[in-house]
PDB file of N, CA and C in Angstrom:
ATOM      1  N   ILE A   1       3.385 110.295 108.410  1.00 73.00           N
ATOM      2  CA  ILE A   1       3.349 111.588 108.944  1.00 73.00           C
ATOM      3  C   ILE A   1       3.948 111.682 110.304  1.00 73.00           C
ATOM      4  N   GLY A   2       4.989 112.416 110.565  1.00 81.00           N
ATOM      5  CA  GLY A   2       5.423 112.489 111.921  1.00 81.00           C
ATOM      6  C   GLY A   2       4.690 113.628 112.566  1.00 81.00           C
ATOM      7  N   PRO A   3       5.537 114.162 113.677  1.00 91.00           N
ATOM      8  CA  PRO A   3       4.858 115.396 114.318  1.00 91.00           C
ATOM      9  C   PRO A   3       4.590 116.496 113.307  1.00 91.00           C
ATOM     10  N   ALA A   4       3.377 116.859 113.092  1.00 96.00           N
ATOM     11  CA  ALA A   4       3.026 117.919 112.228  1.00 96.00           C
ATOM     12  C   ALA A   4       1.656 118.664 112.565  1.00 96.00           C
ATOM     13  N   VAL A   5       1.438 119.815 112.104  1.00 97.00           N
ATOM     14  CA  VAL A   5       0.250 120.498 112.270  1.00 97.00           C
ATOM     15  C   VAL A   5      -0.200 120.724 110.708  1.00 97.00           C
ATOM     16  N   ILE A   6      -1.478 120.143 110.432  1.00 97.00           N
ATOM     17  CA  ILE A   6      -2.084 120.157 109.103  1.00 97.00           C
ATOM     18  C   ILE A   6      -3.372 120.852 109.118  1.00 97.00           C
ATOM     19  N   GLY A   7      -3.495 121.763 108.157  1.00 98.00           N
ATOM     20  CA  GLY A   7      -4.731 122.626 108.126  1.00 98.00           C
ATOM     21  C   GLY A   7      -5.874 121.788 107.403  1.00 98.00           C
ATOM     22  N   SER A   8      -6.859 122.546 107.153  1.00 98.00           N
ATOM     23  CA  SER A   8      -7.942 121.974 106.577  1.00 98.00           C
ATOM     24  C   SER A   8      -7.863 121.779 105.025  1.00 98.00           C
ATOM     25  N   SER A   9      -8.662 120.738 104.360  1.00 98.00           N
ATOM     26  CA  SER A   9      -8.634 120.744 102.981  1.00 98.00           C
ATOM     27  C   SER A   9      -7.321 120.424 102.397  1.00 98.00           C
ATOM     28  N   CYS A  10      -6.410 119.658 103.105  1.00 98.00           N
ATOM     29  CA  CYS A  10      -5.128 119.295 102.536  1.00 98.00           C
ATOM     30  C   CYS A  10      -5.197 117.932 101.982  1.00 98.00           C
ATOM     31  N   GLN A  11      -4.451 117.713 100.990  1.00 98.00           N
ATOM     32  CA  GLN A  11      -4.310 116.336 100.434  1.00 98.00           C
ATOM     33  C   GLN A  11      -2.844 115.801 100.256  1.00 98.00           C
ATOM     34  N   ILE A  12      -2.601 114.895 101.114  1.00 97.00           N
ATOM     35  CA  ILE A  12      -1.177 114.498 101.272  1.00 97.00           C
ATOM     36  C   ILE A  12      -1.249 112.913 100.891  1.00 97.00           C
ATOM     37  N   SER A  13      -0.376 112.659 100.005  1.00 97.00           N
ATOM     38  CA  SER A  13      -0.147 111.322  99.542  1.00 97.00           C
ATOM     39  C   SER A  13       0.334 110.236 100.590  1.00 97.00           C
ATOM     40  N   ASN A  14      -0.257 109.129 100.550  1.00 95.00           N
ATOM     41  CA  ASN A  14       0.128 108.172 101.580  1.00 95.00           C
ATOM     42  C   ASN A  14       1.667 107.897 101.533  1.00 95.00           C
ATOM     43  N   SER A  15       2.282 107.932 100.329  1.00 97.00           N
ATOM     44  CA  SER A  15       3.675 107.564 100.053  1.00 97.00           C
ATOM     45  C   SER A  15       4.592 108.734 100.310  1.00 97.00           C
ATOM     46  N   SER A  16       4.046 109.917 100.871  1.00 97.00           N
ATOM     47  CA  SER A  16       4.988 111.095 101.090  1.00 97.00           C
ATOM     48  C   SER A  16       5.359 111.057 102.586  1.00 97.00           C
ATOM     49  N   VAL A  17       6.329 111.843 102.844  1.00 97.00           N
ATOM     50  CA  VAL A  17       6.863 111.893 104.431  1.00 97.00           C
ATOM     51  C   VAL A  17       6.766 113.366 104.718  1.00 97.00           C
ATOM     52  N   VAL A  18       5.884 113.644 105.774  1.00 97.00           N
ATOM     53  CA  VAL A  18       5.881 114.814 106.401  1.00 97.00           C
ATOM     54  C   VAL A  18       6.371 114.725 107.817  1.00 97.00           C
ATOM     55  N   ASP A  19       7.423 115.423 108.288  1.00 97.00           N
ATOM     56  CA  ASP A  19       8.013 115.252 109.494  1.00 97.00           C
ATOM     57  C   ASP A  19       8.254 116.680 110.109  1.00 97.00           C
ATOM     58  N   ASP A  20       7.783 116.900 111.209  1.00 96.00           N
ATOM     59  CA  ASP A  20       8.028 118.135 111.976  1.00 96.00           C
ATOM     60  C   ASP A  20       7.827 119.244 111.048  1.00 96.00           C
ATOM     61  N   ALA A  21       6.519 119.484 110.650  1.00 98.00           N
ATOM     62  CA  ALA A  21       6.221 120.512 109.597  1.00 98.00           C
ATOM     63  C   ALA A  21       4.828 121.259 110.071  1.00 98.00           C
ATOM     64  N   ILE A  22       4.668 122.414 109.445  1.00 98.00           N
ATOM     65  CA  ILE A  22       3.379 123.006 109.620  1.00 98.00           C
ATOM     66  C   ILE A  22       2.952 123.199 108.252  1.00 98.00           C
ATOM     67  N   ILE A  23       1.707 122.600 108.055  1.00 98.00           N
ATOM     68  CA  ILE A  23       1.060 122.664 106.721  1.00 98.00           C
ATOM     69  C   ILE A  23      -0.197 123.514 106.742  1.00 98.00           C
ATOM     70  N   TRP A  24      -0.252 124.547 106.120  1.00 98.00           N
ATOM     71  CA  TRP A  24      -1.533 125.351 106.270  1.00 98.00           C
ATOM     72  C   TRP A  24      -2.732 124.805 105.383  1.00 98.00           C
ATOM     73  N   ASN A  25      -3.722 125.593 105.059  1.00 98.00           N
ATOM     74  CA  ASN A  25      -4.844 125.145 104.537  1.00 98.00           C
ATOM     75  C   ASN A  25      -4.704 124.827 102.921  1.00 98.00           C
ATOM     76  N   CYS A  26      -5.409 123.919 102.430  1.00 98.00           N
ATOM     77  CA  CYS A  26      -5.474 123.733 101.035  1.00 98.00           C
ATOM     78  C   CYS A  26      -4.104 123.422 100.405  1.00 98.00           C
ATOM     79  N   VAL A  27      -3.385 122.628 100.994  1.00 98.00           N
ATOM     80  CA  VAL A  27      -2.108 122.275 100.466  1.00 98.00           C
ATOM     81  C   VAL A  27      -2.113 120.794  99.812  1.00 98.00           C
ATOM     82  N   HIS A  28      -1.665 120.674  98.699  1.00 98.00           N
ATOM     83  CA  HIS A  28      -1.571 119.401  98.017  1.00 98.00           C
ATOM     84  C   HIS A  28      -0.078 118.827  97.842  1.00 98.00           C
ATOM     85  N   ILE A  29       0.003 117.641  98.503  1.00 98.00           N
ATOM     86  CA  ILE A  29       1.404 117.148  98.421  1.00 98.00           C
ATOM     87  C   ILE A  29       1.332 115.823  97.702  1.00 98.00           C
ATOM     88  N   GLU A  30       1.969 115.726  96.498  1.00 98.00           N
ATOM     89  CA  GLU A  30       1.930 114.534  95.808  1.00 98.00           C
ATOM     90  C   GLU A  30       2.794 113.277  96.133  1.00 98.00           C
ATOM     91  N   PRO A  31       2.727 112.293  95.523  1.00 98.00           N
ATOM     92  CA  PRO A  31       3.336 111.098  96.007  1.00 98.00           C
ATOM     93  C   PRO A  31       4.907 111.293  96.127  1.00 98.00           C
ATOM     94  N   PHE A  32       5.599 110.497  97.006  1.00 98.00           N
ATOM     95  CA  PHE A  32       6.942 110.454  97.267  1.00 98.00           C
ATOM     96  C   PHE A  32       7.686 111.830  97.596  1.00 98.00           C
ATOM     97  N   ALA A  33       6.980 112.788  97.995  1.00 98.00           N
ATOM     98  CA  ALA A  33       7.612 113.869  98.314  1.00 98.00           C
ATOM     99  C   ALA A  33       7.975 113.876  99.787  1.00 98.00           C
ATOM    100  N   ARG A  34       9.079 114.524 100.146  1.00 98.00           N
ATOM    101  CA  ARG A  34       9.513 114.555 101.608  1.00 98.00           C
ATOM    102  C   ARG A  34       9.559 115.910 102.051  1.00 98.00           C
ATOM    103  N   ILE A  35       8.871 116.298 103.211  1.00 98.00           N
ATOM    104  CA  ILE A  35       8.954 117.530 103.793  1.00 98.00           C
ATOM    105  C   ILE A  35       9.374 117.502 105.259  1.00 98.00           C
ATOM    106  N   LYS A  36      10.465 118.090 105.596  1.00 97.00           N
ATOM    107  CA  LYS A  36      10.975 118.166 106.957  1.00 97.00           C
ATOM    108  C   LYS A  36      11.302 119.557 107.369  1.00 97.00           C
ATOM    109  N   HIS A  37      11.020 119.603 108.703  1.00 97.00           N
ATOM    110  CA  HIS A  37      11.225 120.840 109.451  1.00 97.00           C
ATOM    111  C   HIS A  37      10.817 122.137 108.572  1.00 97.00           C
ATOM    112  N   THR A  38       9.608 122.224 107.993  1.00 98.00           N
ATOM    113  CA  THR A  38       9.251 123.142 107.051  1.00 98.00           C
ATOM    114  C   THR A  38       7.914 123.759 107.425  1.00 98.00           C
ATOM    115  N   ILE A  39       7.625 125.053 106.861  1.00 98.00           N
ATOM    116  CA  ILE A  39       6.247 125.591 106.971  1.00 98.00           C
ATOM    117  C   ILE A  39       5.937 125.876 105.566  1.00 98.00           C
ATOM    118  N   ILE A  40       4.679 125.412 105.235  1.00 98.00           N
ATOM    119  CA  ILE A  40       4.116 125.606 103.925  1.00 98.00           C
ATOM    120  C   ILE A  40       2.590 126.348 104.127  1.00 98.00           C
ATOM    121  N   ALA A  41       2.577 127.432 103.300  1.00 98.00           N
ATOM    122  CA  ALA A  41       1.417 128.237 103.545  1.00 98.00           C
ATOM    123  C   ALA A  41       0.328 127.745 102.574  1.00 98.00           C
ATOM    124  N   ASN A  42      -0.767 128.509 102.738  1.00 98.00           N
ATOM    125  CA  ASN A  42      -2.055 128.202 102.132  1.00 98.00           C
ATOM    126  C   ASN A  42      -1.957 128.067 100.456  1.00 98.00           C
ATOM    127  N   ASN A  43      -2.840 127.098  99.960  1.00 98.00           N
ATOM    128  CA  ASN A  43      -3.027 127.006  98.569  1.00 98.00           C
ATOM    129  C   ASN A  43      -1.604 126.701  97.829  1.00 98.00           C
ATOM    130  N   SER A  44      -0.935 125.853  98.374  1.00 98.00           N
ATOM    131  CA  SER A  44       0.355 125.487  97.689  1.00 98.00           C
ATOM    132  C   SER A  44       0.339 123.951  97.199  1.00 98.00           C
ATOM    133  N   HIS A  45       1.158 123.753  96.158  1.00 98.00           N
ATOM    134  CA  HIS A  45       1.254 122.421  95.548  1.00 98.00           C
ATOM    135  C   HIS A  45       2.639 121.889  95.463  1.00 98.00           C
ATOM    136  N   ILE A  46       2.926 120.745  96.108  1.00 98.00           N
ATOM    137  CA  ILE A  46       4.234 120.154  96.167  1.00 98.00           C
ATOM    138  C   ILE A  46       4.095 119.063  95.186  1.00 98.00           C
ATOM    139  N   GLY A  47       5.205 119.001  94.173  1.00 98.00           N
ATOM    140  CA  GLY A  47       5.217 118.107  93.180  1.00 98.00           C
ATOM    141  C   GLY A  47       5.739 116.619  93.575  1.00 98.00           C
ATOM    142  N   SER A  48       5.493 115.617  92.938  1.00 98.00           N
ATOM    143  CA  SER A  48       5.854 114.313  93.265  1.00 98.00           C
ATOM    144  C   SER A  48       7.388 114.272  93.265  1.00 98.00           C
ATOM    145  N   GLY A  49       7.935 113.559  94.360  1.00 98.00           N
ATOM    146  CA  GLY A  49       9.331 113.484  94.446  1.00 98.00           C
ATOM    147  C   GLY A  49      10.084 114.550  94.889  1.00 98.00           C
ATOM    148  N   SER A  50       9.518 115.662  95.309  1.00 98.00           N
ATOM    149  CA  SER A  50      10.247 116.756  95.864  1.00 98.00           C
ATOM    150  C   SER A  50      10.768 116.681  97.273  1.00 98.00           C
ATOM    151  N   PHE A  51      11.859 117.290  97.572  1.00 98.00           N
ATOM    152  CA  PHE A  51      12.441 117.063  98.819  1.00 98.00           C
ATOM    153  C   PHE A  51      12.494 118.595  99.427  1.00 98.00           C
ATOM    154  N   ILE A  52      11.996 118.942 100.544  1.00 98.00           N
ATOM    155  CA  ILE A  52      11.878 120.296 101.175  1.00 98.00           C
ATOM    156  C   ILE A  52      12.335 120.164 102.548  1.00 98.00           C
ATOM    157  N   GLU A  53      13.349 120.745 102.888  1.00 97.00           N
ATOM    158  CA  GLU A  53      13.814 120.731 104.251  1.00 97.00           C
ATOM    159  C   GLU A  53      14.150 122.100 104.851  1.00 97.00           C
ATOM    160  N   GLN A  54      13.771 122.385 106.086  1.00 98.00           N
ATOM    161  CA  GLN A  54      14.004 123.599 106.798  1.00 98.00           C
ATOM    162  C   GLN A  54      13.818 124.863 106.000  1.00 98.00           C
ATOM    163  N   ALA A  55      12.619 124.898 105.518  1.00 98.00           N
ATOM    164  CA  ALA A  55      12.334 126.107 104.574  1.00 98.00           C
ATOM    165  C   ALA A  55      10.922 126.730 104.873  1.00 98.00           C
ATOM    166  N   VAL A  56      10.743 127.852 104.443  1.00 98.00           N
ATOM    167  CA  VAL A  56       9.213 128.508 104.628  1.00 98.00           C
ATOM    168  C   VAL A  56       8.830 128.836 103.198  1.00 98.00           C
ATOM    169  N   LEU A  57       7.738 128.378 102.860  1.00 98.00           N
ATOM    170  CA  LEU A  57       7.087 128.518 101.601  1.00 98.00           C
ATOM    171  C   LEU A  57       5.796 129.449 101.843  1.00 98.00           C
ATOM    172  N   GLY A  58       5.704 130.604 100.983  1.00 98.00           N
ATOM    173  CA  GLY A  58       4.616 131.498 101.290  1.00 98.00           C
ATOM    174  C   GLY A  58       3.305 130.855 100.650  1.00 98.00           C
ATOM    175  N   ASN A  59       2.162 131.684 100.555  1.00 98.00           N
ATOM    176  CA  ASN A  59       1.096 131.333  99.877  1.00 98.00           C
ATOM    177  C   ASN A  59       1.139 131.058  98.423  1.00 98.00           C
ATOM    178  N   ASN A  60       0.477 129.994  97.906  1.00 98.00           N
ATOM    179  CA  ASN A  60       0.358 129.837  96.394  1.00 98.00           C
ATOM    180  C   ASN A  60       1.590 129.594  95.758  1.00 98.00           C
ATOM    181  N   ILE A  61       2.340 128.701  96.425  1.00 98.00           N
ATOM    182  CA  ILE A  61       3.642 128.137  95.841  1.00 98.00           C
ATOM    183  C   ILE A  61       3.266 126.893  94.925  1.00 98.00           C
ATOM    184  N   ILE A  62       3.951 126.689  93.943  1.00 98.00           N
ATOM    185  CA  ILE A  62       4.033 125.446  93.001  1.00 98.00           C
ATOM    186  C   ILE A  62       5.488 124.960  93.037  1.00 98.00           C
ATOM    187  N   VAL A  63       5.673 123.903  93.501  1.00 98.00           N
ATOM    188  CA  VAL A  63       7.047 123.249  93.540  1.00 98.00           C
ATOM    189  C   VAL A  63       6.861 122.108  92.478  1.00 98.00           C
ATOM    190  N   GLY A  64       7.764 122.135  91.473  1.00 98.00           N
ATOM    191  CA  GLY A  64       7.632 121.047  90.410  1.00 98.00           C
ATOM    192  C   GLY A  64       8.058 119.768  90.750  1.00 98.00           C
ATOM    193  N   TYR A  65       8.063 118.793  89.871  1.00 97.00           N
ATOM    194  CA  TYR A  65       8.462 117.399  90.097  1.00 97.00           C
ATOM    195  C   TYR A  65       9.723 117.335  90.456  1.00 97.00           C
ATOM    196  N   GLY A  66      10.063 116.512  91.598  1.00 98.00           N
ATOM    197  CA  GLY A  66      11.474 116.272  91.927  1.00 98.00           C
ATOM    198  C   GLY A  66      12.456 117.349  92.328  1.00 98.00           C
ATOM    199  N   LYS A  67      11.898 118.603  92.745  1.00 98.00           N
ATOM    200  CA  LYS A  67      12.719 119.630  93.121  1.00 98.00           C
ATOM    201  C   LYS A  67      13.196 119.424  94.502  1.00 98.00           C
ATOM    202  N   HIS A  68      14.462 120.130  94.821  1.00 98.00           N
ATOM    203  CA  HIS A  68      14.931 120.278  96.062  1.00 98.00           C
ATOM    204  C   HIS A  68      15.090 121.522  96.553  1.00 98.00           C
ATOM    205  N   ILE A  69      14.421 121.873  97.638  1.00 97.00           N
ATOM    206  CA  ILE A  69      14.458 123.248  98.232  1.00 97.00           C
ATOM    207  C   ILE A  69      15.294 123.135  99.554  1.00 97.00           C
ATOM    208  N   GLU A  70      16.485 123.807  99.487  1.00 94.00           N
ATOM    209  CA  GLU A  70      17.528 123.509 100.513  1.00 94.00           C
ATOM    210  C   GLU A  70      17.237 124.317 101.747  1.00 94.00           C
ATOM    211  N   ALA A  71      17.745 123.833 102.849  1.00 97.00           N
ATOM    212  CA  ALA A  71      17.584 124.349 104.197  1.00 97.00           C
ATOM    213  C   ALA A  71      17.801 125.898 104.094  1.00 97.00           C
ATOM    214  N   GLY A  72      17.103 126.566 104.884  1.00 96.00           N
ATOM    215  CA  GLY A  72      17.189 128.011 104.992  1.00 96.00           C
ATOM    216  C   GLY A  72      16.460 128.901 104.038  1.00 96.00           C
ATOM    217  N   ARG A  73      15.880 128.166 102.948  1.00 97.00           N
ATOM    218  CA  ARG A  73      15.276 128.999 101.895  1.00 97.00           C
ATOM    219  C   ARG A  73      13.879 129.663 102.415  1.00 97.00           C
ATOM    220  N   LEU A  74      13.641 130.851 101.880  1.00 98.00           N
ATOM    221  CA  LEU A  74      12.405 131.578 102.103  1.00 98.00           C
ATOM    222  C   LEU A  74      11.807 131.596 100.732  1.00 98.00           C
ATOM    223  N   ILE A  75      10.642 131.107 100.424  1.00 98.00           N
ATOM    224  CA  ILE A  75      10.106 131.244  99.186  1.00 98.00           C
ATOM    225  C   ILE A  75       8.918 132.163  99.109  1.00 98.00           C
ATOM    226  N   ALA A  76       9.082 133.346  98.396  1.00 98.00           N
ATOM    227  CA  ALA A  76       8.004 134.416  98.431  1.00 98.00           C
ATOM    228  C   ALA A  76       6.726 133.809  97.771  1.00 98.00           C
ATOM    229  N   PRO A  77       5.512 134.376  98.271  1.00 98.00           N
ATOM    230  CA  PRO A  77       4.188 134.075  97.828  1.00 98.00           C
ATOM    231  C   PRO A  77       4.090 133.946  96.207  1.00 98.00           C
ATOM    232  N   ASN A  78       3.313 133.217  95.747  1.00 98.00           N
ATOM    233  CA  ASN A  78       3.010 133.237  94.163  1.00 98.00           C
ATOM    234  C   ASN A  78       4.196 132.928  93.402  1.00 98.00           C
ATOM    235  N   THR A  79       5.031 132.044  93.982  1.00 98.00           N
ATOM    236  CA  THR A  79       6.174 131.557  93.196  1.00 98.00           C
ATOM    237  C   THR A  79       6.063 130.115  92.630  1.00 98.00           C
ATOM    238  N   ILE A  80       6.665 129.975  91.455  1.00 98.00           N
ATOM    239  CA  ILE A  80       6.675 128.570  90.928  1.00 98.00           C
ATOM    240  C   ILE A  80       8.187 128.288  90.931  1.00 98.00           C
ATOM    241  N   VAL A  81       8.520 127.006  91.488  1.00 97.00           N
ATOM    242  CA  VAL A  81       9.841 126.464  91.612  1.00 97.00           C
ATOM    243  C   VAL A  81       9.774 125.296  90.584  1.00 97.00           C
ATOM    244  N   CYS A  82      10.488 125.598  89.414  1.00 92.00           N
ATOM    245  CA  CYS A  82      10.477 124.593  88.338  1.00 92.00           C
ATOM    246  C   CYS A  82      11.809 124.125  87.973  1.00 92.00           C
TER     247      CYS A  82
END
């Protein structure tokens, strides 16, 4: 984990990379995910092997296994990315 702000009750796998990110409360990041220059809001779940860069994810987001969210994306609350 590089420079990051991480909220309470988060679960981040030791094999994941979080770099220059803001992670709000109750976010679960599964193994081998890579999060860079990103904001992830409350109660979100990031699937194993996902790559998210320079994006903003709203509350209650689910990102499926191995998904790539490209730079500049804004993901609305209550969205499933599969």
